[in-house]
Structures are given as structure tokens and as C-alpha cells.
């Protein structure tokens, strides 16, 4: 993880903000509430209202980085279920932003730092949940965070052909993970080709908006990140050997009022049972 905001390459911060929240580090307004971007919120509200009439109308997200963090941490299943839950996120994020005073500049830096370190990026069999950019680079692409930082620390500097290839690949991997956050299981597990197309579209927009130089855009367009497959191998236990464990798990769902085995597996839980493995054997 990044321990300080200052240790994050500026290019990574600019790319994230271009995609998710362009006004959060605009320090011309030191007292701004980072939980709300009024223009985005107004557009999202208008789209949601339009969608009530035309179900085919696309509803754009109005979440800022601050409200997304509240959603990841505190909303049930990490989702925004309704308008009431969105209001809870906005309120919580607003209070958190002003905890240390009316000047929110330092709080906004911390929001960006926390988001990059804690963005959820699906789960890899044999590894578990993938959380944060550093974890995502290592698990999904086999990339080292320090190497990526080195490659992206001076994007304006032109490297050798080999260096440009490495930098283009590293940047496209970072961009892909930021984009995958929208639908992580879909983009990283089900359809990585769609993720590649989405990344190429954003490379053009990033270049046109002046976030990245031409040589980085070209190198990244040529790069084809391959998802890393060498996770810890998962041993498939025969079903008949799991009968006792499955019986216990099903009983625990009822006892704890948990709806899914997926949620049960997330609990730090030790269970003692009357089932005796040796006797069964």
C-alpha cells in the first residue's frame, strides 16, 4: 500500500481523478465538501428521474470518492440499495471530511490515498479478496508496485523503446484496475476483453484531455495486459468428503441468520460440532 499521499505518482492520481472525481483536489476552494459534486449529483438525479419514465435510459453514477469509500466500508454488501442509503453515505462522508476542521484539503488527500489503497478488485481463487491498487497489480498482473511507481513517476520523459513498452504496459494495468472497479468480477473474471476495450477508449480521452502525453498513449495502446493466472492452486475436494462440512455450514446459515455461504465464509469464526470425522471415517 501507499503509506503517504506524496508517495503516489502524480500520473496515477490524475488518472483516477479523471475517471472518478475531477474536482476533489481542486484546492482553490479549501472548504469544499468532497462528498458532493453538485453538477454530478444533479445529473445523476435527473437521469434517475428520467429512468422512471424510460427504463432504457442510462443512469450515471453520482458518487464521489468520499461516498464510495463509505459504501465500501459500511453499506450492506458494499452496495447502494436506495436513495436513503445514498443519503447515509453522503452524510457520513461529509462529517468525516470536516472532523479536523473546516479546511478539507488534507482530508481530501487522505480520501484519495484511502481509495487507492482500498478499492475492491474481485477475488482470486487461492488468494481471496483483492483490495487496493498494489494488491491488484500483484495478484491480477504479477506486477510489483514499486516497479510501477518508478515507471510512472516521470511520464513526460521519453525512454528507450523497451522502457516505453514497459511503461505503457504498467500504465494500462493501472488504468484497467481503476476501470474494473465498476464491475470487478465481470471485467476481471468473466470478460477481460471488454475491459481492454474500455481501457483503450479511456486512453484516447486521457490523451485528448492532456492527462497523458502522446508517446505514453501510443505505448499503452500497443500493450496487451494479460491477467496473471499463477494463483495458489485450489485443491478440489470430492463432494462426498465435504458432506460433514457442508452440513455444518448449512446449519450455521440458519443459526446466524446469514443468507449466503459466501457471507458465512467472510466471518472469522470457529465452530465445534458433534460430527466426528474419525468416527465417520
C-alpha positions as protocol buffer text, in pm:
chain_id: "A"
residue {
  index: 1
  type: UNK
  ca { x: 0 y: 0 z: 0 }
}
residue {
  index: 2
  type: UNK
  ca { x: 94 y: 364 z: -19 }
}
residue {
  index: 3
  type: UNK
  ca { x: 171 y: 498 z: 328 }
}
residue {
  index: 4
  type: UNK
  ca { x: 159 y: 867 z: 226 }
}
residue {
  index: 5
  type: UNK
  ca { x: -29 y: 1063 z: -37 }
}
residue {
  index: 6
  type: UNK
  ca { x: 301 y: 1214 z: -154 }
}
residue {
  index: 7
  type: UNK
  ca { x: 436 y: 870 z: -244 }
}
residue {
  index: 8
  type: UNK
  ca { x: 171 y: 815 z: -512 }
}
residue {
  index: 9
  type: UNK
  ca { x: 292 y: 912 z: -863 }
}
residue {
  index: 10
  type: UNK
  ca { x: 105 y: 1219 z: -985 }
}
residue {
  index: 11
  type: UNK
  ca { x: 7 y: 1037 z: -1305 }
}
residue {
  index: 12
  type: UNK
  ca { x: -179 y: 768 z: -1104 }
}
residue {
  index: 13
  type: UNK
  ca { x: -365 y: 1032 z: -904 }
}
residue {
  index: 14
  type: UNK
  ca { x: -455 y: 1233 z: -1216 }
}
residue {
  index: 15
  type: UNK
  ca { x: -579 y: 920 z: -1394 }
}
residue {
  index: 16
  type: UNK
  ca { x: -801 y: 817 z: -1103 }
}
residue {
  index: 17
  type: UNK
  ca { x: -948 y: 1166 z: -1068 }
}
residue {
  index: 18
  type: UNK
  ca { x: -1011 y: 1193 z: -1443 }
}
residue {
  index: 19
  type: UNK
  ca { x: -1220 y: 875 z: -1424 }
}
residue {
  index: 20
  type: UNK
  ca { x: -1392 y: 916 z: -1088 }
}
residue {
  index: 21
  type: UNK
  ca { x: -1382 y: 1260 z: -926 }
}
residue {
  index: 22
  type: UNK
  ca { x: -1218 y: 1551 z: -1108 }
}
residue {
  index: 23
  type: UNK
  ca { x: -1280 y: 1825 z: -851 }
}
residue {
  index: 24
  type: UNK
  ca { x: -1167 y: 1655 z: -530 }
}
residue {
  index: 25
  type: UNK
  ca { x: -813 y: 1803 z: -532 }
}
residue {
  index: 26
  type: UNK
  ca { x: -913 y: 2146 z: -660 }
}
residue {
  index: 27
  type: UNK
  ca { x: -758 y: 2342 z: -374 }
}
residue {
  index: 28
  type: UNK
  ca { x: -884 y: 2679 z: -496 }
}
residue {
  index: 29
  type: UNK
  ca { x: -1175 y: 2601 z: -266 }
}
residue {
  index: 30
  type: UNK
  ca { x: -1017 y: 2492 z: 66 }
}
residue {
  index: 31
  type: UNK
  ca { x: -1351 y: 2449 z: 243 }
}
residue {
  index: 32
  type: UNK
  ca { x: -1523 y: 2239 z: -23 }
}
residue {
  index: 33
  type: UNK
  ca { x: -1718 y: 1934 z: 88 }
}
residue {
  index: 34
  type: UNK
  ca { x: -1555 y: 1642 z: -100 }
}
residue {
  index: 35
  type: UNK
  ca { x: -1860 y: 1423 z: -50 }
}
residue {
  index: 36
  type: UNK
  ca { x: -2062 y: 1619 z: -307 }
}
residue {
  index: 37
  type: UNK
  ca { x: -2002 y: 1732 z: -664 }
}
residue {
  index: 38
  type: UNK
  ca { x: -2322 y: 1925 z: -723 }
}
residue {
  index: 39
  type: UNK
  ca { x: -2315 y: 1907 z: -1103 }
}
residue {
  index: 40
  type: UNK
  ca { x: -2266 y: 1527 z: -1098 }
}
residue {
  index: 41
  type: UNK
  ca { x: -2529 y: 1481 z: -829 }
}
residue {
  index: 42
  type: UNK
  ca { x: -2778 y: 1691 z: -1024 }
}
residue {
  index: 43
  type: UNK
  ca { x: -2713 y: 1492 z: -1342 }
}
residue {
  index: 44
  type: UNK
  ca { x: -2746 y: 1159 z: -1158 }
}
residue {
  index: 45
  type: UNK
  ca { x: -3075 y: 1275 z: -1001 }
}
residue {
  index: 46
  type: UNK
  ca { x: -3206 y: 1388 z: -1341 }
}
residue {
  index: 47
  type: UNK
  ca { x: -3103 y: 1058 z: -1501 }
}
residue {
  index: 48
  type: UNK
  ca { x: -3270 y: 858 z: -1221 }
}
residue {
  index: 49
  type: UNK
  ca { x: -3591 y: 1057 z: -1265 }
}
residue {
  index: 50
  type: UNK
  ca { x: -3579 y: 1008 z: -1643 }
}
residue {
  index: 51
  type: UNK
  ca { x: -3524 y: 635 z: -1589 }
}
residue {
  index: 52
  type: UNK
  ca { x: -3858 y: 615 z: -1407 }
}
residue {
  index: 53
  type: UNK
  ca { x: -4024 y: 713 z: -1736 }
}
residue {
  index: 54
  type: UNK
  ca { x: -3781 y: 543 z: -1977 }
}
residue {
  index: 55
  type: UNK
  ca { x: -3634 y: 225 z: -1828 }
}
residue {
  index: 56
  type: UNK
  ca { x: -3380 y: 211 z: -2109 }
}
residue {
  index: 57
  type: UNK
  ca { x: -3224 y: 543 z: -2010 }
}
residue {
  index: 58
  type: UNK
  ca { x: -2875 y: 501 z: -1863 }
}
residue {
  index: 59
  type: UNK
  ca { x: -2829 y: 630 z: -1507 }
}
residue {
  index: 60
  type: UNK
  ca { x: -2486 y: 780 z: -1446 }
}
residue {
  index: 61
  type: UNK
  ca { x: -2332 y: 740 z: -1103 }
}
residue {
  index: 62
  type: UNK
  ca { x: -2314 y: 1050 z: -885 }
}
residue {
  index: 63
  type: UNK
  ca { x: -2076 y: 906 z: -625 }
}
residue {
  index: 64
  type: UNK
  ca { x: -1758 y: 1088 z: -530 }
}
residue {
  index: 65
  type: UNK
  ca { x: -1451 y: 909 z: -394 }
}
residue {
  index: 66
  type: UNK
  ca { x: -1559 y: 1006 z: -43 }
}
residue {
  index: 67
  type: UNK
  ca { x: -1903 y: 847 z: -76 }
}
residue {
  index: 68
  type: UNK
  ca { x: -1762 y: 540 z: -249 }
}
residue {
  index: 69
  type: UNK
  ca { x: -1534 y: 485 z: 49 }
}
residue {
  index: 70
  type: UNK
  ca { x: -1834 y: 497 z: 283 }
}
residue {
  index: 71
  type: UNK
  ca { x: -2011 y: 248 z: 58 }
}
residue {
  index: 72
  type: UNK
  ca { x: -1715 y: 6 z: 57 }
}
residue {
  index: 73
  type: UNK
  ca { x: -1676 y: 25 z: 434 }
}
residue {
  index: 74
  type: UNK
  ca { x: -2027 y: 47 z: 572 }
}
residue {
  index: 75
  type: UNK
  ca { x: -2312 y: -12 z: 325 }
}
residue {
  index: 76
  type: UNK
  ca { x: -2467 y: -361 z: 328 }
}
residue {
  index: 77
  type: UNK
  ca { x: -2278 y: -578 z: 74 }
}
residue {
  index: 78
  type: UNK
  ca { x: -2091 y: -264 z: -34 }
}
residue {
  index: 79
  type: UNK
  ca { x: -2388 y: -154 z: -244 }
}
residue {
  index: 80
  type: UNK
  ca { x: -2614 y: 149 z: -269 }
}
residue {
  index: 81
  type: UNK
  ca { x: -2957 y: -10 z: -234 }
}
residue {
  index: 82
  type: UNK
  ca { x: -3175 y: 304 z: -248 }
}
residue {
  index: 83
  type: UNK
  ca { x: -3186 y: 682 z: -207 }
}
residue {
  index: 84
  type: UNK
  ca { x: -3187 y: 650 z: 171 }
}
residue {
  index: 85
  type: UNK
  ca { x: -2860 y: 457 z: 166 }
}
residue {
  index: 86
  type: UNK
  ca { x: -2708 y: 717 z: -68 }
}
residue {
  index: 87
  type: UNK
  ca { x: -2809 y: 990 z: 178 }
}
residue {
  index: 88
  type: UNK
  ca { x: -2642 y: 797 z: 462 }
}
residue {
  index: 89
  type: UNK
  ca { x: -2321 y: 776 z: 257 }
}
residue {
  index: 90
  type: UNK
  ca { x: -2329 y: 1148 z: 179 }
}
residue {
  index: 91
  type: UNK
  ca { x: -2390 y: 1241 z: 543 }
}
residue {
  index: 92
  type: UNK
  ca { x: -2123 y: 1010 z: 680 }
}
residue {
  index: 93
  type: UNK
  ca { x: -1865 y: 1120 z: 422 }
}
residue {
  index: 94
  type: UNK
  ca { x: -1941 y: 1487 z: 493 }
}
residue {
  index: 95
  type: UNK
  ca { x: -1897 y: 1451 z: 869 }
}
residue {
  index: 96
  type: UNK
  ca { x: -1575 y: 1255 z: 820 }
}
residue {
  index: 97
  type: UNK
  ca { x: -1435 y: 1525 z: 589 }
}
residue {
  index: 98
  type: UNK
  ca { x: -1482 y: 1801 z: 849 }
}
residue {
  index: 99
  type: UNK
  ca { x: -1362 y: 1608 z: 1156 }
}
residue {
  index: 100
  type: UNK
  ca { x: -1037 y: 1808 z: 1170 }
}
residue {
  index: 101
  type: UNK
  ca { x: -1181 y: 2147 z: 1084 }
}
residue {
  index: 102
  type: UNK
  ca { x: -1343 y: 2342 z: 803 }
}
residue {
  index: 103
  type: UNK
  ca { x: -1035 y: 2327 z: 578 }
}
residue {
  index: 104
  type: UNK
  ca { x: -1075 y: 1994 z: 398 }
}
residue {
  index: 105
  type: UNK
  ca { x: -760 y: 1991 z: 185 }
}
residue {
  index: 106
  type: UNK
  ca { x: -577 y: 1735 z: 397 }
}
residue {
  index: 107
  type: UNK
  ca { x: -892 y: 1525 z: 430 }
}
residue {
  index: 108
  type: UNK
  ca { x: -924 y: 1520 z: 52 }
}
residue {
  index: 109
  type: UNK
  ca { x: -567 y: 1397 z: 12 }
}
residue {
  index: 110
  type: UNK
  ca { x: -644 y: 1123 z: 261 }
}
residue {
  index: 111
  type: UNK
  ca { x: -958 y: 1027 z: 67 }
}
residue {
  index: 112
  type: UNK
  ca { x: -754 y: 972 z: -250 }
}
residue {
  index: 113
  type: UNK
  ca { x: -490 y: 776 z: -57 }
}
residue {
  index: 114
  type: UNK
  ca { x: -750 y: 557 z: 115 }
}
residue {
  index: 115
  type: UNK
  ca { x: -939 y: 493 z: -208 }
}
residue {
  index: 116
  type: UNK
  ca { x: -630 y: 379 z: -397 }
}
residue {
  index: 117
  type: UNK
  ca { x: -533 y: 151 z: -107 }
}
residue {
  index: 118
  type: UNK
  ca { x: -877 y: 1 z: -54 }
}
residue {
  index: 119
  type: UNK
  ca { x: -1061 y: -18 z: -387 }
}
residue {
  index: 120
  type: UNK
  ca { x: -1220 y: -367 z: -414 }
}
residue {
  index: 121
  type: UNK
  ca { x: -1100 y: -568 z: -714 }
}
residue {
  index: 122
  type: UNK
  ca { x: -1288 y: -900 z: -703 }
}
residue {
  index: 123
  type: UNK
  ca { x: -1126 y: -1217 z: -566 }
}
residue {
  index: 124
  type: UNK
  ca { x: -872 y: -1465 z: -696 }
}
residue {
  index: 125
  type: UNK
  ca { x: -920 y: -1838 z: -618 }
}
residue {
  index: 126
  type: UNK
  ca { x: -649 y: -1945 z: -377 }
}
residue {
  index: 127
  type: UNK
  ca { x: -577 y: -1586 z: -276 }
}
residue {
  index: 128
  type: UNK
  ca { x: -905 y: -1440 z: -155 }
}
residue {
  index: 129
  type: UNK
  ca { x: -1030 y: -1084 z: -190 }
}
residue {
  index: 130
  type: UNK
  ca { x: -812 y: -841 z: -382 }
}
residue {
  index: 131
  type: UNK
  ca { x: -809 y: -498 z: -220 }
}
residue {
  index: 132
  type: UNK
  ca { x: -627 y: -184 z: -334 }
}
residue {
  index: 133
  type: UNK
  ca { x: -412 y: -96 z: -633 }
}
residue {
  index: 134
  type: UNK
  ca { x: -94 y: -259 z: -501 }
}
residue {
  index: 135
  type: UNK
  ca { x: -269 y: -586 z: -428 }
}
residue {
  index: 136
  type: UNK
  ca { x: -448 y: -569 z: -763 }
}
residue {
  index: 137
  type: UNK
  ca { x: -127 y: -519 z: -960 }
}
residue {
  index: 138
  type: UNK
  ca { x: 40 y: -811 z: -782 }
}
residue {
  index: 139
  type: UNK
  ca { x: -249 y: -1059 z: -797 }
}
residue {
  index: 140
  type: UNK
  ca { x: -403 y: -981 z: -1136 }
}
residue {
  index: 141
  type: UNK
  ca { x: -93 y: -885 z: -1335 }
}
residue {
  index: 142
  type: UNK
  ca { x: 207 y: -1013 z: -1139 }
}
residue {
  index: 143
  type: UNK
  ca { x: 337 y: -656 z: -1116 }
}
residue {
  index: 144
  type: UNK
  ca { x: 535 y: -503 z: -832 }
}
residue {
  index: 145
  type: UNK
  ca { x: 401 y: -170 z: -701 }
}
residue {
  index: 146
  type: UNK
  ca { x: 747 y: -17 z: -663 }
}
residue {
  index: 147
  type: UNK
  ca { x: 838 y: -101 z: -1022 }
}
residue {
  index: 148
  type: UNK
  ca { x: 515 y: 56 z: -1146 }
}
residue {
  index: 149
  type: UNK
  ca { x: 581 y: 369 z: -937 }
}
residue {
  index: 150
  type: UNK
  ca { x: 928 y: 401 z: -1088 }
}
residue {
  index: 151
  type: UNK
  ca { x: 798 y: 363 z: -1443 }
}
residue {
  index: 152
  type: UNK
  ca { x: 516 y: 616 z: -1397 }
}
residue {
  index: 153
  type: UNK
  ca { x: 695 y: 878 z: -1187 }
}
residue {
  index: 154
  type: UNK
  ca { x: 810 y: 1084 z: -1487 }
}
residue {
  index: 155
  type: UNK
  ca { x: 561 y: 1027 z: -1771 }
}
residue {
  index: 156
  type: UNK
  ca { x: 691 y: 1318 z: -1979 }
}
residue {
  index: 157
  type: UNK
  ca { x: 1039 y: 1170 z: -2006 }
}
residue {
  index: 158
  type: UNK
  ca { x: 1091 y: 964 z: -2323 }
}
residue {
  index: 159
  type: UNK
  ca { x: 1257 y: 627 z: -2254 }
}
residue {
  index: 160
  type: UNK
  ca { x: 1416 y: 366 z: -2479 }
}
residue {
  index: 161
  type: UNK
  ca { x: 1183 y: 152 z: -2689 }
}
residue {
  index: 162
  type: UNK
  ca { x: 1196 y: -124 z: -2429 }
}
residue {
  index: 163
  type: UNK
  ca { x: 1139 y: 125 z: -2148 }
}
residue {
  index: 164
  type: UNK
  ca { x: 841 y: 280 z: -2324 }
}
residue {
  index: 165
  type: UNK
  ca { x: 689 y: -66 z: -2372 }
}
residue {
  index: 166
  type: UNK
  ca { x: 726 y: -142 z: -2002 }
}
residue {
  index: 167
  type: UNK
  ca { x: 582 y: 196 z: -1903 }
}
residue {
  index: 168
  type: UNK
  ca { x: 290 y: 162 z: -2146 }
}
residue {
  index: 169
  type: UNK
  ca { x: 208 y: -180 z: -2005 }
}
residue {
  index: 170
  type: UNK
  ca { x: 230 y: -61 z: -1644 }
}
residue {
  index: 171
  type: UNK
  ca { x: 4 y: 237 z: -1710 }
}
residue {
  index: 172
  type: UNK
  ca { x: -255 y: 28 z: -1891 }
}
residue {
  index: 173
  type: UNK
  ca { x: -259 y: -216 z: -1600 }
}
residue {
  index: 174
  type: UNK
  ca { x: -321 y: 67 z: -1352 }
}
residue {
  index: 175
  type: UNK
  ca { x: -590 y: 218 z: -1575 }
}
residue {
  index: 176
  type: UNK
  ca { x: -756 y: -123 z: -1619 }
}
residue {
  index: 177
  type: UNK
  ca { x: -780 y: -178 z: -1245 }
}
residue {
  index: 178
  type: UNK
  ca { x: -933 y: 165 z: -1185 }
}
residue {
  index: 179
  type: UNK
  ca { x: -1191 y: 93 z: -1456 }
}
residue {
  index: 180
  type: UNK
  ca { x: -1256 y: -263 z: -1336 }
}
residue {
  index: 181
  type: UNK
  ca { x: -1378 y: -126 z: -1002 }
}
residue {
  index: 182
  type: UNK
  ca { x: -1713 y: -53 z: -1167 }
}
residue {
  index: 183
  type: UNK
  ca { x: -1783 y: -425 z: -1219 }
}
residue {
  index: 184
  type: UNK
  ca { x: -1478 y: -609 z: -1085 }
}
residue {
  index: 185
  type: UNK
  ca { x: -1598 y: -969 z: -1110 }
}
residue {
  index: 186
  type: UNK
  ca { x: -1729 y: -913 z: -1462 }
}
residue {
  index: 187
  type: UNK
  ca { x: -1424 y: -734 z: -1602 }
}
residue {
  index: 188
  type: UNK
  ca { x: -1151 y: -934 z: -1423 }
}
residue {
  index: 189
  type: UNK
  ca { x: -1306 y: -1281 z: -1422 }
}
residue {
  index: 190
  type: UNK
  ca { x: -1573 y: -1302 z: -1691 }
}
residue {
  index: 191
  type: UNK
  ca { x: -1481 y: -1068 z: -1977 }
}
residue {
  index: 192
  type: UNK
  ca { x: -1130 y: -915 z: -1963 }
}
residue {
  index: 193
  type: UNK
  ca { x: -1159 y: -842 z: -2339 }
}
residue {
  index: 194
  type: UNK
  ca { x: -1433 y: -590 z: -2260 }
}
residue {
  index: 195
  type: UNK
  ca { x: -1203 y: -435 z: -2001 }
}
residue {
  index: 196
  type: UNK
  ca { x: -932 y: -396 z: -2266 }
}
residue {
  index: 197
  type: UNK
  ca { x: -1173 y: -215 z: -2498 }
}
residue {
  index: 198
  type: UNK
  ca { x: -1281 y: 15 z: -2216 }
}
residue {
  index: 199
  type: UNK
  ca { x: -918 y: 93 z: -2134 }
}
residue {
  index: 200
  type: UNK
  ca { x: -839 y: 180 z: -2499 }
}
residue {
  index: 201
  type: UNK
  ca { x: -1136 y: 420 z: -2508 }
}
residue {
  index: 202
  type: UNK
  ca { x: -1013 y: 594 z: -2194 }
}
residue {
  index: 203
  type: UNK
  ca { x: -657 y: 617 z: -2325 }
}
residue {
  index: 204
  type: UNK
  ca { x: -786 y: 833 z: -2608 }
}
residue {
  index: 205
  type: UNK
  ca { x: -981 y: 1054 z: -2368 }
}
residue {
  index: 206
  type: UNK
  ca { x: -686 y: 1086 z: -2129 }
}
residue {
  index: 207
  type: UNK
  ca { x: -463 y: 1198 z: -2416 }
}
residue {
  index: 208
  type: UNK
  ca { x: -718 y: 1442 z: -2557 }
}
residue {
  index: 209
  type: UNK
  ca { x: -765 y: 1597 z: -2213 }
}
residue {
  index: 210
  type: UNK
  ca { x: -389 y: 1637 z: -2164 }
}
residue {
  index: 211
  type: UNK
  ca { x: -355 y: 1388 z: -1878 }
}
residue {
  index: 212
  type: UNK
  ca { x: -104 y: 1169 z: -2064 }
}
residue {
  index: 213
  type: UNK
  ca { x: 146 y: 1254 z: -2340 }
}
residue {
  index: 214
  type: UNK
  ca { x: 126 y: 1110 z: -2692 }
}
residue {
  index: 215
  type: UNK
  ca { x: 414 y: 865 z: -2650 }
}
residue {
  index: 216
  type: UNK
  ca { x: 253 y: 712 z: -2339 }
}
residue {
  index: 217
  type: UNK
  ca { x: -81 y: 682 z: -2515 }
}
residue {
  index: 218
  type: UNK
  ca { x: 81 y: 505 z: -2809 }
}
residue {
  index: 219
  type: UNK
  ca { x: 279 y: 267 z: -2589 }
}
residue {
  index: 220
  type: UNK
  ca { x: -27 y: 185 z: -2379 }
}
residue {
  index: 221
  type: UNK
  ca { x: -245 y: 126 z: -2686 }
}
residue {
  index: 222
  type: UNK
  ca { x: 5 y: -136 z: -2806 }
}
residue {
  index: 223
  type: UNK
  ca { x: 22 y: -306 z: -2466 }
}
residue {
  index: 224
  type: UNK
  ca { x: -199 y: -608 z: -2402 }
}
residue {
  index: 225
  type: UNK
  ca { x: -204 y: -681 z: -2029 }
}
residue {
  index: 226
  type: UNK
  ca { x: -255 y: -1049 z: -1956 }
}
residue {
  index: 227
  type: UNK
  ca { x: -431 y: -1137 z: -1636 }
}
residue {
  index: 228
  type: UNK
  ca { x: -198 y: -1326 z: -1406 }
}
residue {
  index: 229
  type: UNK
  ca { x: -307 y: -1690 z: -1366 }
}
residue {
  index: 230
  type: UNK
  ca { x: -50 y: -1825 z: -1122 }
}
residue {
  index: 231
  type: UNK
  ca { x: -254 y: -1800 z: -805 }
}
residue {
  index: 232
  type: UNK
  ca { x: -218 y: -2059 z: -530 }
}
residue {
  index: 233
  type: UNK
  ca { x: -368 y: -2379 z: -676 }
}
residue {
  index: 234
  type: UNK
  ca { x: -707 y: -2467 z: -532 }
}
residue {
  index: 235
  type: UNK
  ca { x: -746 y: -2832 z: -440 }
}
residue {
  index: 236
  type: UNK
  ca { x: -1088 y: -2961 z: -539 }
}
residue {
  index: 237
  type: UNK
  ca { x: -1210 y: -3185 z: -258 }
}
residue {
  index: 238
  type: UNK
  ca { x: -1454 y: -3458 z: -367 }
}
residue {
  index: 239
  type: UNK
  ca { x: -1812 y: -3380 z: -268 }
}
residue {
  index: 240
  type: UNK
  ca { x: -1852 y: -3690 z: -50 }
}
residue {
  index: 241
  type: UNK
  ca { x: -1557 y: -3573 z: 163 }
}
residue {
  index: 242
  type: UNK
  ca { x: -1730 y: -3237 z: 220 }
}
residue {
  index: 243
  type: UNK
  ca { x: -2064 y: -3376 z: 338 }
}
residue {
  index: 244
  type: UNK
  ca { x: -1998 y: -3310 z: 708 }
}
residue {
  index: 245
  type: UNK
  ca { x: -1855 y: -2961 z: 646 }
}
residue {
  index: 246
  type: UNK
  ca { x: -2147 y: -2870 z: 420 }
}
residue {
  index: 247
  type: UNK
  ca { x: -2398 y: -2991 z: 679 }
}
residue {
  index: 248
  type: UNK
  ca { x: -2234 y: -2773 z: 944 }
}
residue {
  index: 249
  type: UNK
  ca { x: -2218 y: -2472 z: 714 }
}
residue {
  index: 250
  type: UNK
  ca { x: -2586 y: -2503 z: 624 }
}
residue {
  index: 251
  type: UNK
  ca { x: -2674 y: -2523 z: 994 }
}
residue {
  index: 252
  type: UNK
  ca { x: -2464 y: -2213 z: 1065 }
}
residue {
  index: 253
  type: UNK
  ca { x: -2651 y: -2016 z: 800 }
}
residue {
  index: 254
  type: UNK
  ca { x: -2971 y: -2075 z: 997 }
}
residue {
  index: 255
  type: UNK
  ca { x: -2819 y: -2014 z: 1340 }
}
residue {
  index: 256
  type: UNK
  ca { x: -2654 y: -1686 z: 1241 }
}
residue {
  index: 257
  type: UNK
  ca { x: -2927 y: -1561 z: 1010 }
}
residue {
  index: 258
  type: UNK
  ca { x: -2680 y: -1536 z: 721 }
}
residue {
  index: 259
  type: UNK
  ca { x: -2831 y: -1571 z: 374 }
}
residue {
  index: 260
  type: UNK
  ca { x: -2535 y: -1694 z: 168 }
}
residue {
  index: 261
  type: UNK
  ca { x: -2240 y: -1928 z: 218 }
}
residue {
  index: 262
  type: UNK
  ca { x: -2027 y: -1653 z: 58 }
}
residue {
  index: 263
  type: UNK
  ca { x: -2111 y: -1425 z: 351 }
}
residue {
  index: 264
  type: UNK
  ca { x: -2052 y: -1705 z: 602 }
}
residue {
  index: 265
  type: UNK
  ca { x: -1703 y: -1760 z: 460 }
}
residue {
  index: 266
  type: UNK
  ca { x: -1616 y: -1397 z: 535 }
}
residue {
  index: 267
  type: UNK
  ca { x: -1667 y: -1443 z: 910 }
}
residue {
  index: 268
  type: UNK
  ca { x: -1376 y: -1507 z: 1147 }
}
residue {
  index: 269
  type: UNK
  ca { x: -1550 y: -1800 z: 1310 }
}
residue {
  index: 270
  type: UNK
  ca { x: -1461 y: -2123 z: 1492 }
}
residue {
  index: 271
  type: UNK
  ca { x: -1731 y: -2389 z: 1520 }
}
residue {
  index: 272
  type: UNK
  ca { x: -1740 y: -2702 z: 1735 }
}
residue {
  index: 273
  type: UNK
  ca { x: -1970 y: -2979 z: 1615 }
}
residue {
  index: 274
  type: UNK
  ca { x: -2091 y: -3319 z: 1736 }
}
residue {
  index: 275
  type: UNK
  ca { x: -1990 y: -3461 z: 1399 }
}
residue {
  index: 276
  type: UNK
  ca { x: -1679 y: -3675 z: 1444 }
}
residue {
  index: 277
  type: UNK
  ca { x: -1455 y: -3707 z: 1140 }
}
residue {
  index: 278
  type: UNK
  ca { x: -1261 y: -4008 z: 1268 }
}
residue {
  index: 279
  type: UNK
  ca { x: -1577 y: -4193 z: 1360 }
}
residue {
  index: 280
  type: UNK
  ca { x: -1722 y: -4121 z: 1016 }
}
residue {
  index: 281
  type: UNK
  ca { x: -1403 y: -4248 z: 852 }
}
